mmCIF file of N, CA and C and ligand atoms in Angstrom:
data_model
loop_
_atom_site.group_PDB
_atom_site.id
_atom_site.type_symbol
_atom_site.label_atom_id
_atom_site.label_comp_id
_atom_site.label_asym_id
_atom_site.label_seq_id
_atom_site.Cartn_x
_atom_site.Cartn_y
_atom_site.Cartn_z
ATOM 1 N N MET A 1 -6.750 -1.212 -15.631
ATOM 2 C CA MET A 1 -8.093 -0.737 -16.019
ATOM 3 C C MET A 1 -8.067 0.794 -16.175
ATOM 4 N N ASP A 2 -8.677 1.323 -17.257
ATOM 5 C CA ASP A 2 -8.667 2.780 -17.430
ATOM 6 C C ASP A 2 -9.648 3.439 -16.456
ATOM 7 N N THR A 3 -9.484 4.747 -16.288
ATOM 8 C CA THR A 3 -10.246 5.443 -15.244
ATOM 9 C C THR A 3 -11.756 5.437 -15.518
ATOM 10 N N VAL A 4 -12.155 5.504 -16.786
ATOM 11 C CA VAL A 4 -13.597 5.521 -17.077
ATOM 12 C C VAL A 4 -14.220 4.154 -16.756
ATOM 13 N N SER A 5 -13.497 3.076 -17.061
ATOM 14 C CA SER A 5 -14.000 1.737 -16.714
ATOM 15 C C SER A 5 -14.103 1.597 -15.205
ATOM 16 N N LYS A 6 -13.134 2.171 -14.492
ATOM 17 C CA LYS A 6 -13.166 2.090 -13.029
ATOM 18 C C LYS A 6 -14.371 2.874 -12.490
ATOM 19 N N LEU A 7 -14.628 4.063 -13.060
ATOM 20 C CA LEU A 7 -15.807 4.840 -12.646
ATOM 21 C C LEU A 7 -17.069 4.007 -12.852
ATOM 22 N N PHE A 8 -17.155 3.348 -14.015
ATOM 23 C CA PHE A 8 -18.338 2.541 -14.328
ATOM 24 C C PHE A 8 -18.505 1.402 -13.312
ATOM 25 N N ASP A 9 -17.432 0.677 -13.073
ATOM 26 C CA ASP A 9 -17.515 -0.468 -12.152
ATOM 27 C C ASP A 9 -17.887 -0.035 -10.734
ATOM 28 N N LEU A 10 -17.271 1.055 -10.283
ATOM 29 C CA LEU A 10 -17.556 1.537 -8.921
ATOM 30 C C LEU A 10 -19.011 1.989 -8.794
ATOM 31 N N ALA A 11 -19.486 2.741 -9.797
ATOM 32 C CA ALA A 11 -20.867 3.248 -9.734
ATOM 33 C C ALA A 11 -21.863 2.094 -9.818
ATOM 34 N N LYS A 12 -21.547 1.125 -10.664
ATOM 35 C CA LYS A 12 -22.448 -0.030 -10.832
ATOM 36 C C LYS A 12 -22.569 -0.813 -9.517
ATOM 37 N N LYS A 13 -21.436 -1.032 -8.866
ATOM 38 C CA LYS A 13 -21.430 -1.767 -7.598
ATOM 39 C C LYS A 13 -22.162 -0.966 -6.515
ATOM 40 N N THR A 14 -21.908 0.333 -6.455
ATOM 41 C CA THR A 14 -22.520 1.169 -5.412
ATOM 42 C C THR A 14 -24.029 1.271 -5.614
ATOM 43 N N ARG A 15 -24.466 1.279 -6.869
ATOM 44 C CA ARG A 15 -25.905 1.364 -7.160
ATOM 45 C C ARG A 15 -26.679 0.238 -6.467
ATOM 46 N N LEU A 16 -26.057 -0.909 -6.356
ATOM 47 C CA LEU A 16 -26.750 -2.050 -5.736
ATOM 48 C C LEU A 16 -27.086 -1.772 -4.272
ATOM 49 N N ASN A 17 -26.364 -0.847 -3.642
ATOM 50 C CA ASN A 17 -26.628 -0.500 -2.239
ATOM 51 C C ASN A 17 -27.657 0.617 -2.082
ATOM 52 N N ALA A 18 -28.151 1.154 -3.202
ATOM 53 C CA ALA A 18 -29.129 2.249 -3.115
ATOM 54 C C ALA A 18 -30.315 1.839 -2.247
ATOM 55 N N TYR A 19 -30.821 2.805 -1.488
ATOM 56 C CA TYR A 19 -32.017 2.566 -0.671
ATOM 57 C C TYR A 19 -33.153 3.311 -1.357
ATOM 58 N N ALA A 20 -33.924 2.584 -2.144
ATOM 59 C CA ALA A 20 -34.963 3.224 -2.964
ATOM 60 C C ALA A 20 -36.274 2.436 -2.918
ATOM 61 N N PRO A 21 -36.806 2.217 -1.689
ATOM 62 C CA PRO A 21 -38.026 1.400 -1.573
ATOM 63 C C PRO A 21 -39.276 2.115 -2.076
ATOM 64 N N TYR A 22 -39.213 3.439 -2.254
ATOM 65 C CA TYR A 22 -40.406 4.192 -2.660
ATOM 66 C C TYR A 22 -40.493 4.332 -4.174
ATOM 67 N N SER A 23 -39.376 4.628 -4.810
ATOM 68 C CA SER A 23 -39.392 4.776 -6.274
ATOM 69 C C SER A 23 -38.988 3.488 -6.984
ATOM 70 N N ASN A 24 -38.299 2.607 -6.244
ATOM 71 C CA ASN A 24 -37.705 1.409 -6.871
ATOM 72 C C ASN A 24 -36.775 1.786 -8.024
ATOM 73 N N PHE A 25 -36.186 2.965 -7.953
ATOM 74 C CA PHE A 25 -35.278 3.440 -8.996
ATOM 75 C C PHE A 25 -33.904 3.653 -8.355
ATOM 76 N N LYS A 26 -33.062 2.650 -8.534
ATOM 77 C CA LYS A 26 -31.736 2.711 -7.901
ATOM 78 C C LYS A 26 -30.755 3.460 -8.792
ATOM 79 N N VAL A 27 -29.998 4.354 -8.181
ATOM 80 C CA VAL A 27 -29.009 5.157 -8.914
ATOM 81 C C VAL A 27 -27.659 5.033 -8.211
ATOM 82 N N GLY A 28 -26.602 4.933 -9.010
ATOM 83 C CA GLY A 28 -25.240 4.939 -8.466
ATOM 84 C C GLY A 28 -24.462 6.081 -9.098
ATOM 85 N N ALA A 29 -23.467 6.572 -8.378
ATOM 86 C CA ALA A 29 -22.615 7.639 -8.925
ATOM 87 C C ALA A 29 -21.183 7.391 -8.478
ATOM 88 N N ALA A 30 -20.247 7.760 -9.341
ATOM 89 C CA ALA A 30 -18.828 7.692 -8.970
ATOM 90 C C ALA A 30 -18.132 8.930 -9.506
ATOM 91 N N ILE A 31 -17.258 9.473 -8.696
ATOM 92 C CA ILE A 31 -16.507 10.691 -9.036
ATOM 93 C C ILE A 31 -15.027 10.349 -9.159
ATOM 94 N N LEU A 32 -14.406 10.924 -10.187
ATOM 95 C CA LEU A 32 -12.940 10.935 -10.293
ATOM 96 C C LEU A 32 -12.518 12.366 -9.991
ATOM 97 N N THR A 33 -11.665 12.548 -9.003
ATOM 98 C CA THR A 33 -11.234 13.914 -8.659
ATOM 99 C C THR A 33 -9.999 14.309 -9.473
ATOM 100 N N SER A 34 -9.658 15.589 -9.387
ATOM 101 C CA SER A 34 -8.480 16.084 -10.118
ATOM 102 C C SER A 34 -7.198 15.448 -9.584
ATOM 103 N N ASN A 35 -7.250 14.876 -8.369
ATOM 104 C CA ASN A 35 -6.079 14.184 -7.808
ATOM 105 C C ASN A 35 -6.055 12.709 -8.157
ATOM 106 N N GLY A 36 -7.044 12.269 -8.964
ATOM 107 C CA GLY A 36 -7.053 10.875 -9.401
ATOM 108 C C GLY A 36 -7.658 9.897 -8.412
ATOM 109 N N ARG A 37 -8.415 10.434 -7.438
ATOM 110 C CA ARG A 37 -9.057 9.532 -6.469
ATOM 111 C C ARG A 37 -10.538 9.364 -6.804
ATOM 112 N N PHE A 38 -11.121 8.284 -6.295
ATOM 113 C CA PHE A 38 -12.503 7.924 -6.617
ATOM 114 C C PHE A 38 -13.386 7.979 -5.369
ATOM 115 N N TYR A 39 -14.621 8.443 -5.560
ATOM 116 C CA TYR A 39 -15.614 8.468 -4.476
ATOM 117 C C TYR A 39 -16.956 8.027 -5.052
ATOM 118 N N THR A 40 -17.758 7.384 -4.231
ATOM 119 C CA THR A 40 -19.020 6.845 -4.739
ATOM 120 C C THR A 40 -20.213 7.263 -3.875
ATOM 121 N N GLY A 41 -21.396 7.131 -4.466
ATOM 122 C CA GLY A 41 -22.625 7.409 -3.730
ATOM 123 C C GLY A 41 -23.801 6.706 -4.387
ATOM 124 N N CYS A 42 -24.905 6.617 -3.644
ATOM 125 C CA CYS A 42 -26.144 6.042 -4.194
ATOM 126 C C CYS A 42 -27.304 6.845 -3.610
ATOM 127 N N ASN A 43 -28.471 6.717 -4.222
ATOM 128 C CA ASN A 43 -29.610 7.452 -3.672
ATOM 129 C C ASN A 43 -30.107 6.799 -2.387
ATOM 130 N N VAL A 44 -30.550 7.656 -1.473
ATOM 131 C CA VAL A 44 -31.034 7.205 -0.161
ATOM 132 C C VAL A 44 -32.384 7.873 0.068
ATOM 133 N N GLU A 45 -33.460 7.110 -0.090
ATOM 134 C CA GLU A 45 -34.805 7.682 0.034
ATOM 135 C C GLU A 45 -35.272 7.690 1.486
ATOM 136 N N ASN A 46 -36.410 8.331 1.693
ATOM 137 C CA ASN A 46 -36.943 8.472 3.048
ATOM 138 C C ASN A 46 -38.463 8.470 2.976
ATOM 139 N N ALA A 47 -39.108 7.968 4.025
ATOM 140 C CA ALA A 47 -40.571 7.953 4.084
ATOM 141 C C ALA A 47 -41.116 9.375 3.930
ATOM 142 N N SER A 48 -40.368 10.353 4.406
ATOM 143 C CA SER A 48 -40.692 11.751 4.143
ATOM 144 C C SER A 48 -39.949 12.107 2.855
ATOM 145 N N TYR A 49 -40.630 11.989 1.732
ATOM 146 C CA TYR A 49 -39.972 11.988 0.422
ATOM 147 C C TYR A 49 -38.910 13.072 0.191
ATOM 148 N N PRO A 50 -39.185 14.352 0.554
ATOM 149 C CA PRO A 50 -38.173 15.384 0.259
ATOM 150 C C PRO A 50 -36.857 15.191 1.009
ATOM 151 N N CYS A 51 -36.858 14.330 2.026
ATOM 152 C CA CYS A 51 -35.604 14.081 2.767
ATOM 153 C C CYS A 51 -34.647 13.190 1.992
ATOM 154 N N GLY A 52 -35.129 12.557 0.932
ATOM 155 C CA GLY A 52 -34.273 11.647 0.168
ATOM 156 C C GLY A 52 -33.126 12.391 -0.500
ATOM 157 N N THR A 53 -32.031 11.672 -0.720
ATOM 158 C CA THR A 53 -30.877 12.294 -1.386
ATOM 159 C C THR A 53 -30.500 11.504 -2.632
ATOM 160 N N CYS A 54 -29.983 12.226 -3.621
ATOM 161 C CA CYS A 54 -29.572 11.621 -4.891
ATOM 162 C C CYS A 54 -28.188 10.978 -4.770
ATOM 163 N N ALA A 55 -27.910 10.081 -5.720
ATOM 164 C CA ALA A 55 -26.617 9.395 -5.748
ATOM 165 C C ALA A 55 -25.460 10.390 -5.878
ATOM 166 N N GLU A 56 -25.660 11.412 -6.709
ATOM 167 C CA GLU A 56 -24.594 12.403 -6.921
ATOM 168 C C GLU A 56 -24.273 13.123 -5.611
ATOM 169 N N ALA A 57 -25.323 13.439 -4.853
ATOM 170 C CA ALA A 57 -25.122 14.148 -3.578
ATOM 171 C C ALA A 57 -24.313 13.279 -2.622
ATOM 172 N N GLY A 58 -24.597 11.969 -2.633
ATOM 173 C CA GLY A 58 -23.849 11.050 -1.768
ATOM 174 C C GLY A 58 -22.376 10.997 -2.149
ATOM 175 N N ALA A 59 -22.120 10.946 -3.454
ATOM 176 C CA ALA A 59 -20.724 10.873 -3.922
ATOM 177 C C ALA A 59 -19.986 12.173 -3.600
ATOM 178 N N ILE A 60 -20.687 13.302 -3.759
ATOM 179 C CA ILE A 60 -20.059 14.595 -3.447
ATOM 180 C C ILE A 60 -19.767 14.683 -1.942
ATOM 181 N N ALA A 61 -20.691 14.229 -1.124
ATOM 182 C CA ALA A 61 -20.460 14.259 0.331
ATOM 183 C C ALA A 61 -19.251 13.390 0.698
ATOM 184 N N ALA A 62 -19.126 12.231 0.058
ATOM 185 C CA ALA A 62 -17.979 11.344 0.333
ATOM 186 C C ALA A 62 -16.676 12.022 -0.090
ATOM 187 N N MET A 63 -16.718 12.716 -1.238
ATOM 188 C CA MET A 63 -15.523 13.416 -1.730
ATOM 189 C C MET A 63 -15.094 14.509 -0.743
ATOM 190 N N ILE A 64 -16.055 15.281 -0.276
ATOM 191 C CA ILE A 64 -15.739 16.357 0.669
ATOM 192 C C ILE A 64 -15.210 15.770 1.978
ATOM 193 N N ALA A 65 -15.854 14.704 2.445
ATOM 194 C CA ALA A 65 -15.391 14.044 3.680
ATOM 195 C C ALA A 65 -13.979 13.499 3.500
ATOM 196 N N GLY A 66 -13.646 13.128 2.255
ATOM 197 C CA GLY A 66 -12.305 12.604 1.965
ATOM 198 C C GLY A 66 -11.270 13.704 1.777
ATOM 199 N N GLY A 67 -11.697 14.955 1.878
ATOM 200 C CA GLY A 67 -10.746 16.066 1.820
ATOM 201 C C GLY A 67 -10.474 16.594 0.426
ATOM 202 N N GLU A 68 -11.357 16.275 -0.520
ATOM 203 C CA GLU A 68 -11.144 16.759 -1.890
ATOM 204 C C GLU A 68 -12.311 17.629 -2.353
ATOM 205 N N THR A 69 -12.049 18.487 -3.322
ATOM 206 C CA THR A 69 -13.087 19.438 -3.747
ATOM 207 C C THR A 69 -13.210 19.595 -5.262
ATOM 208 N N LYS A 70 -12.409 18.851 -6.050
ATOM 209 C CA LYS A 70 -12.438 19.095 -7.500
ATOM 210 C C LYS A 70 -12.873 17.867 -8.288
ATOM 211 N N ILE A 71 -14.048 17.993 -8.916
ATOM 212 C CA ILE A 71 -14.578 16.881 -9.724
ATOM 213 C C ILE A 71 -14.032 16.996 -11.147
ATOM 214 N N ALA A 72 -13.300 15.965 -11.582
ATOM 215 C CA ALA A 72 -12.822 15.926 -12.976
ATOM 216 C C ALA A 72 -13.873 15.238 -13.847
ATOM 217 N N GLU A 73 -14.408 14.114 -13.323
ATOM 218 C CA GLU A 73 -15.420 13.348 -14.057
ATOM 219 C C GLU A 73 -16.401 12.759 -13.062
ATOM 220 N N ILE A 74 -17.649 12.621 -13.513
ATOM 221 C CA ILE A 74 -18.650 11.944 -12.683
ATOM 222 C C ILE A 74 -19.446 11.012 -13.579
ATOM 223 N N LEU A 75 -19.728 9.834 -13.081
ATOM 224 C CA LEU A 75 -20.524 8.859 -13.843
ATOM 225 C C LEU A 75 -21.770 8.526 -13.041
ATOM 226 N N ILE A 76 -22.903 8.546 -13.717
ATOM 227 C CA ILE A 76 -24.183 8.236 -13.086
ATOM 228 C C ILE A 76 -24.774 7.036 -13.802
ATOM 229 N N ILE A 77 -25.271 6.098 -13.026
ATOM 230 C CA ILE A 77 -25.784 4.859 -13.619
ATOM 231 C C ILE A 77 -27.154 4.514 -13.046
ATOM 232 N N ALA A 78 -28.054 4.080 -13.934
ATOM 233 C CA ALA A 78 -29.376 3.619 -13.511
ATOM 234 C C ALA A 78 -29.894 2.667 -14.577
ATOM 235 N N ASP A 79 -30.939 1.933 -14.220
ATOM 236 C CA ASP A 79 -31.517 0.979 -15.167
ATOM 237 C C ASP A 79 -32.557 1.711 -16.014
ATOM 238 N N THR A 80 -32.073 2.604 -16.862
ATOM 239 C CA THR A 80 -32.939 3.389 -17.741
ATOM 240 C C THR A 80 -32.131 3.780 -18.976
ATOM 241 N N LYS A 81 -32.802 4.391 -19.951
ATOM 242 C CA LYS A 81 -32.141 4.674 -21.233
ATOM 243 C C LYS A 81 -30.930 5.589 -21.093
ATOM 244 N N CYS A 82 -31.126 6.724 -20.445
ATOM 245 C CA CYS A 82 -30.014 7.679 -20.324
ATOM 246 C C CYS A 82 -30.251 8.578 -19.116
ATOM 247 N N ILE A 83 -29.694 8.189 -17.992
ATOM 248 C CA ILE A 83 -29.898 8.990 -16.777
ATOM 249 C C ILE A 83 -29.068 10.273 -16.832
ATOM 250 N N LEU A 84 -29.704 11.362 -16.481
ATOM 251 C CA LEU A 84 -29.000 12.649 -16.405
ATOM 252 C C LEU A 84 -29.187 13.201 -14.997
ATOM 253 N N PRO A 85 -28.208 13.943 -14.498
ATOM 254 C CA PRO A 85 -28.370 14.523 -13.157
ATOM 255 C C PRO A 85 -29.565 15.468 -13.118
ATOM 256 N N CYS A 86 -30.304 15.458 -12.019
ATOM 257 C CA CYS A 86 -31.420 16.398 -11.877
ATOM 258 C C CYS A 86 -30.848 17.818 -11.747
ATOM 259 N N GLY A 87 -31.695 18.815 -11.854
ATOM 260 C CA GLY A 87 -31.246 20.204 -11.793
ATOM 261 C C GLY A 87 -30.523 20.533 -10.490
ATOM 262 N N ASN A 88 -31.045 19.999 -9.409
ATOM 263 C CA ASN A 88 -30.428 20.208 -8.099
ATOM 264 C C ASN A 88 -28.997 19.652 -8.092
ATOM 265 N N CYS A 89 -28.838 18.459 -8.656
ATOM 266 C CA CYS A 89 -27.502 17.831 -8.674
ATOM 267 C C CYS A 89 -26.557 18.543 -9.634
ATOM 268 N N LEU A 90 -27.084 19.084 -10.731
ATOM 269 C CA LEU A 90 -26.215 19.851 -11.632
ATOM 270 C C LEU A 90 -25.618 21.040 -10.886
ATOM 271 N N GLN A 91 -26.429 21.694 -10.077
ATOM 272 C CA GLN A 91 -25.922 22.822 -9.288
ATOM 273 C C GLN A 91 -24.868 22.345 -8.286
ATOM 274 N N LYS A 92 -25.094 21.174 -7.689
ATOM 275 C CA LYS A 92 -24.110 20.616 -6.739
ATOM 276 C C LYS A 92 -22.812 20.278 -7.458
ATOM 277 N N ILE A 93 -22.925 19.695 -8.654
ATOM 278 C CA ILE A 93 -21.721 19.335 -9.422
ATOM 279 C C ILE A 93 -20.978 20.612 -9.825
ATOM 280 N N ALA A 94 -21.742 21.653 -10.203
ATOM 281 C CA ALA A 94 -21.126 22.920 -10.627
ATOM 282 C C ALA A 94 -20.286 23.545 -9.503
ATOM 283 N N GLU A 95 -20.691 23.324 -8.261
ATOM 284 C CA GLU A 95 -19.950 23.888 -7.122
ATOM 285 C C GLU A 95 -18.514 23.363 -7.083
ATOM 286 N N PHE A 96 -18.337 22.088 -7.501
ATOM 287 C CA PHE A 96 -17.028 21.438 -7.364
ATOM 288 C C PHE A 96 -16.423 21.030 -8.706
ATOM 289 N N GLY A 97 -17.118 21.369 -9.791
ATOM 290 C CA GLY A 97 -16.601 21.027 -11.110
ATOM 291 C C GLY A 97 -16.203 22.285 -11.853
ATOM 292 N N HIS A 98 -15.981 22.136 -13.155
ATOM 293 C CA HIS A 98 -15.731 23.290 -14.013
ATOM 294 C C HIS A 98 -16.418 22.992 -15.336
ATOM 295 N N GLU A 99 -16.360 23.904 -16.290
ATOM 296 C CA GLU A 99 -17.182 23.710 -17.489
ATOM 297 C C GLU A 99 -16.796 22.472 -18.292
ATOM 298 N N ASP A 100 -15.541 22.017 -18.151
ATOM 299 C CA ASP A 100 -15.111 20.817 -18.893
ATOM 300 C C ASP A 100 -15.271 19.519 -18.107
ATOM 301 N N THR A 101 -15.788 19.604 -16.897
ATOM 302 C CA THR A 101 -16.031 18.378 -16.128
ATOM 303 C C THR A 101 -16.889 17.429 -16.958
ATOM 304 N N LEU A 102 -16.456 16.166 -17.027
ATOM 305 C CA LEU A 102 -17.200 15.195 -17.841
ATOM 306 C C LEU A 102 -18.292 14.530 -17.020
ATOM 307 N N VAL A 103 -19.474 14.458 -17.608
ATOM 308 C CA VAL A 103 -20.615 13.800 -16.965
ATOM 309 C C VAL A 103 -20.998 12.606 -17.846
ATOM 310 N N HIS A 104 -20.727 11.395 -17.342
ATOM 311 C CA HIS A 104 -21.037 10.178 -18.089
ATOM 312 C C HIS A 104 -22.382 9.630 -17.627
ATOM 313 N N SER A 105 -23.242 9.302 -18.594
ATOM 314 C CA SER A 105 -24.530 8.674 -18.278
ATOM 315 C C SER A 105 -24.453 7.217 -18.707
ATOM 316 N N ALA A 106 -24.778 6.312 -17.777
ATOM 317 C CA ALA A 106 -24.670 4.885 -18.100
ATOM 318 C C ALA A 106 -25.952 4.138 -17.764
ATOM 319 N N ASP A 107 -26.220 3.088 -18.566
ATOM 320 C CA ASP A 107 -27.237 2.122 -18.133
ATOM 321 C C ASP A 107 -26.468 1.002 -17.433
ATOM 322 N N THR A 108 -27.106 -0.098 -17.122
ATOM 323 C CA THR A 108 -26.411 -1.107 -16.316
ATOM 324 C C THR A 108 -25.347 -1.869 -17.113
ATOM 325 N N GLN A 109 -25.312 -1.635 -18.428
ATOM 326 C CA GLN A 109 -24.353 -2.379 -19.261
ATOM 327 C C GLN A 109 -23.162 -1.552 -19.714
ATOM 328 N N LYS A 110 -23.428 -0.262 -20.002
ATOM 329 C CA LYS A 110 -22.350 0.536 -20.604
ATOM 330 C C LYS A 110 -22.639 2.043 -20.503
ATOM 331 N N ILE A 111 -21.624 2.827 -20.821
ATOM 332 C CA ILE A 111 -21.816 4.281 -20.887
ATOM 333 C C ILE A 111 -22.605 4.586 -22.158
ATOM 334 N N ILE A 112 -23.670 5.374 -22.005
ATOM 335 C CA ILE A 112 -24.547 5.705 -23.129
ATOM 336 C C ILE A 112 -24.149 7.044 -23.741
ATOM 337 N N LYS A 113 -23.753 7.974 -22.878
ATOM 338 C CA LYS A 113 -23.479 9.321 -23.373
ATOM 339 C C LYS A 113 -22.503 10.019 -22.430
ATOM 340 N N THR A 114 -21.594 10.807 -22.996
ATOM 341 C CA THR A 114 -20.690 11.623 -22.191
ATOM 342 C C THR A 114 -20.834 13.069 -22.640
ATOM 343 N N GLN A 115 -21.104 13.939 -21.670
ATOM 344 C CA GLN A 115 -21.276 15.360 -21.973
ATOM 345 C C GLN A 115 -20.443 16.169 -20.979
ATOM 346 N N THR A 116 -20.198 17.428 -21.322
ATOM 347 C CA THR A 116 -19.512 18.278 -20.347
ATOM 348 C C THR A 116 -20.568 18.933 -19.455
ATOM 349 N N LEU A 117 -20.093 19.420 -18.321
ATOM 350 C CA LEU A 117 -21.012 20.117 -17.423
ATOM 351 C C LEU A 117 -21.589 21.349 -18.137
ATOM 352 N N LYS A 118 -20.752 21.971 -18.976
ATOM 353 C CA LYS A 118 -21.230 23.143 -19.725
ATOM 354 C C LYS A 118 -22.386 22.784 -20.656
ATOM 355 N N ASP A 119 -22.328 21.567 -21.268
ATOM 356 C CA ASP A 119 -23.439 21.116 -22.120
ATOM 357 C C ASP A 119 -24.740 21.074 -21.316
ATOM 358 N N LEU A 120 -24.633 20.559 -20.093
ATOM 359 C CA LEU A 120 -25.837 20.292 -19.297
ATOM 360 C C LEU A 120 -26.308 21.511 -18.507
ATOM 361 N N LEU A 121 -25.357 22.354 -18.138
ATOM 362 C CA LEU A 121 -25.698 23.551 -17.352
ATOM 363 C C LEU A 121 -24.842 24.708 -17.867
ATOM 364 N N PRO A 122 -25.253 25.297 -18.994
ATOM 365 C CA PRO A 122 -24.424 26.337 -19.625
ATOM 366 C C PRO A 122 -24.195 27.564 -18.738
ATOM 367 N N GLN A 123 -25.162 27.853 -17.877
ATOM 368 C CA GLN A 123 -25.007 28.979 -16.964
ATOM 369 C C GLN A 123 -25.512 28.537 -15.612
ATOM 370 N N SER A 124 -24.830 28.987 -14.556
ATOM 371 C CA SER A 124 -25.332 28.615 -13.233
ATOM 372 C C SER A 124 -25.011 29.694 -12.219
ATOM 373 N N PHE A 125 -25.724 29.638 -11.138
ATOM 374 C CA PHE A 125 -25.507 30.584 -10.050
ATOM 375 C C PHE A 125 -24.178 30.287 -9.358
ATOM 376 N N ALA A 126 -23.384 31.299 -9.095
ATOM 377 C CA ALA A 126 -22.137 31.138 -8.347
ATOM 378 C C ALA A 126 -21.846 32.411 -7.585
ATOM 379 N N LEU A 127 -21.255 32.265 -6.406
ATOM 380 C CA LEU A 127 -20.866 33.443 -5.615
ATOM 381 C C LEU A 127 -19.407 33.783 -5.860
ATOM 382 N N LYS A 128 -18.613 32.743 -6.226
ATOM 383 C CA LYS A 128 -17.195 33.008 -6.448
ATOM 384 C C LYS A 128 -16.865 32.835 -7.925
ATOM 385 N N GLU A 129 -15.803 33.517 -8.374
ATOM 386 C CA GLU A 129 -15.349 33.395 -9.759
ATOM 387 C C GLU A 129 -14.823 31.988 -9.984
ATOM 388 N N GLU A 130 -15.007 31.490 -11.223
ATOM 389 C CA GLU A 130 -14.443 30.170 -11.518
ATOM 390 C C GLU A 130 -12.932 30.255 -11.566
ATOM 391 N N GLU A 131 -12.260 29.213 -10.975
ATOM 392 C CA GLU A 131 -10.780 29.221 -10.944
ATOM 393 C C GLU A 131 -10.229 28.791 -12.291
HETATM 394 N N1 LIG B 1 -32.132 10.300 -8.427
HETATM 395 C C1 LIG B 1 -30.768 10.332 -8.288
HETATM 396 O O1 LIG B 1 -30.209 9.657 -7.414
HETATM 397 N N2 LIG B 1 -30.066 11.128 -9.131
HETATM 398 C C2 LIG B 1 -30.612 11.904 -10.118
HETATM 399 O O2 LIG B 1 -29.906 12.671 -10.765
HETATM 400 C C3 LIG B 1 -32.040 11.811 -10.418
HETATM 401 C C4 LIG B 1 -32.855 11.071 -9.419
HETATM 402 C C5 LIG B 1 -32.912 9.465 -7.498
HETATM 403 C C6 LIG B 1 -33.769 10.239 -6.540
HETATM 404 C C7 LIG B 1 -34.841 9.230 -6.187
HETATM 405 O O3 LIG B 1 -34.359 8.428 -5.113
HETATM 406 C C8 LIG B 1 -34.945 8.361 -7.433
HETATM 407 O O4 LIG B 1 -33.803 8.655 -8.233
HETATM 408 C C9 LIG B 1 -36.203 8.618 -8.245
HETATM 409 O O5 LIG B 1 -36.336 9.959 -8.547
#
């Protein structure tokens, strides 16, 4: 199986575990790192709404816990036309990605659109120079 299909399958499966009783909008995410490893996440909501976390944040936390820091590709999946990372998540992805990092948007059936991080966030705040 190619890496993009694997990202899709992992994100689709992880989305089913999303905890989204308030929005009823389940999101899954899967990351391929520069070392070729995969990490997943889903959104986790909370009765205190701002405490909720996005699927991308979950996948990034899993990647960091796994000892990796470089996002090569990320796939986000939801039951909607074309899910895009929120502004907060774009900043999180920018911390561990680079301008060519691929961001795949998928519905529950297939990838709808693939863009680079630069397409989605042409400029962003950073304290360190890009490597
Ligand atoms: N959500 C994500 O998980 N990722 C995004 O990029 C956008 C929004 C979640 C947050 C919340 O649990 C639900 O989708 C509705 O906003």
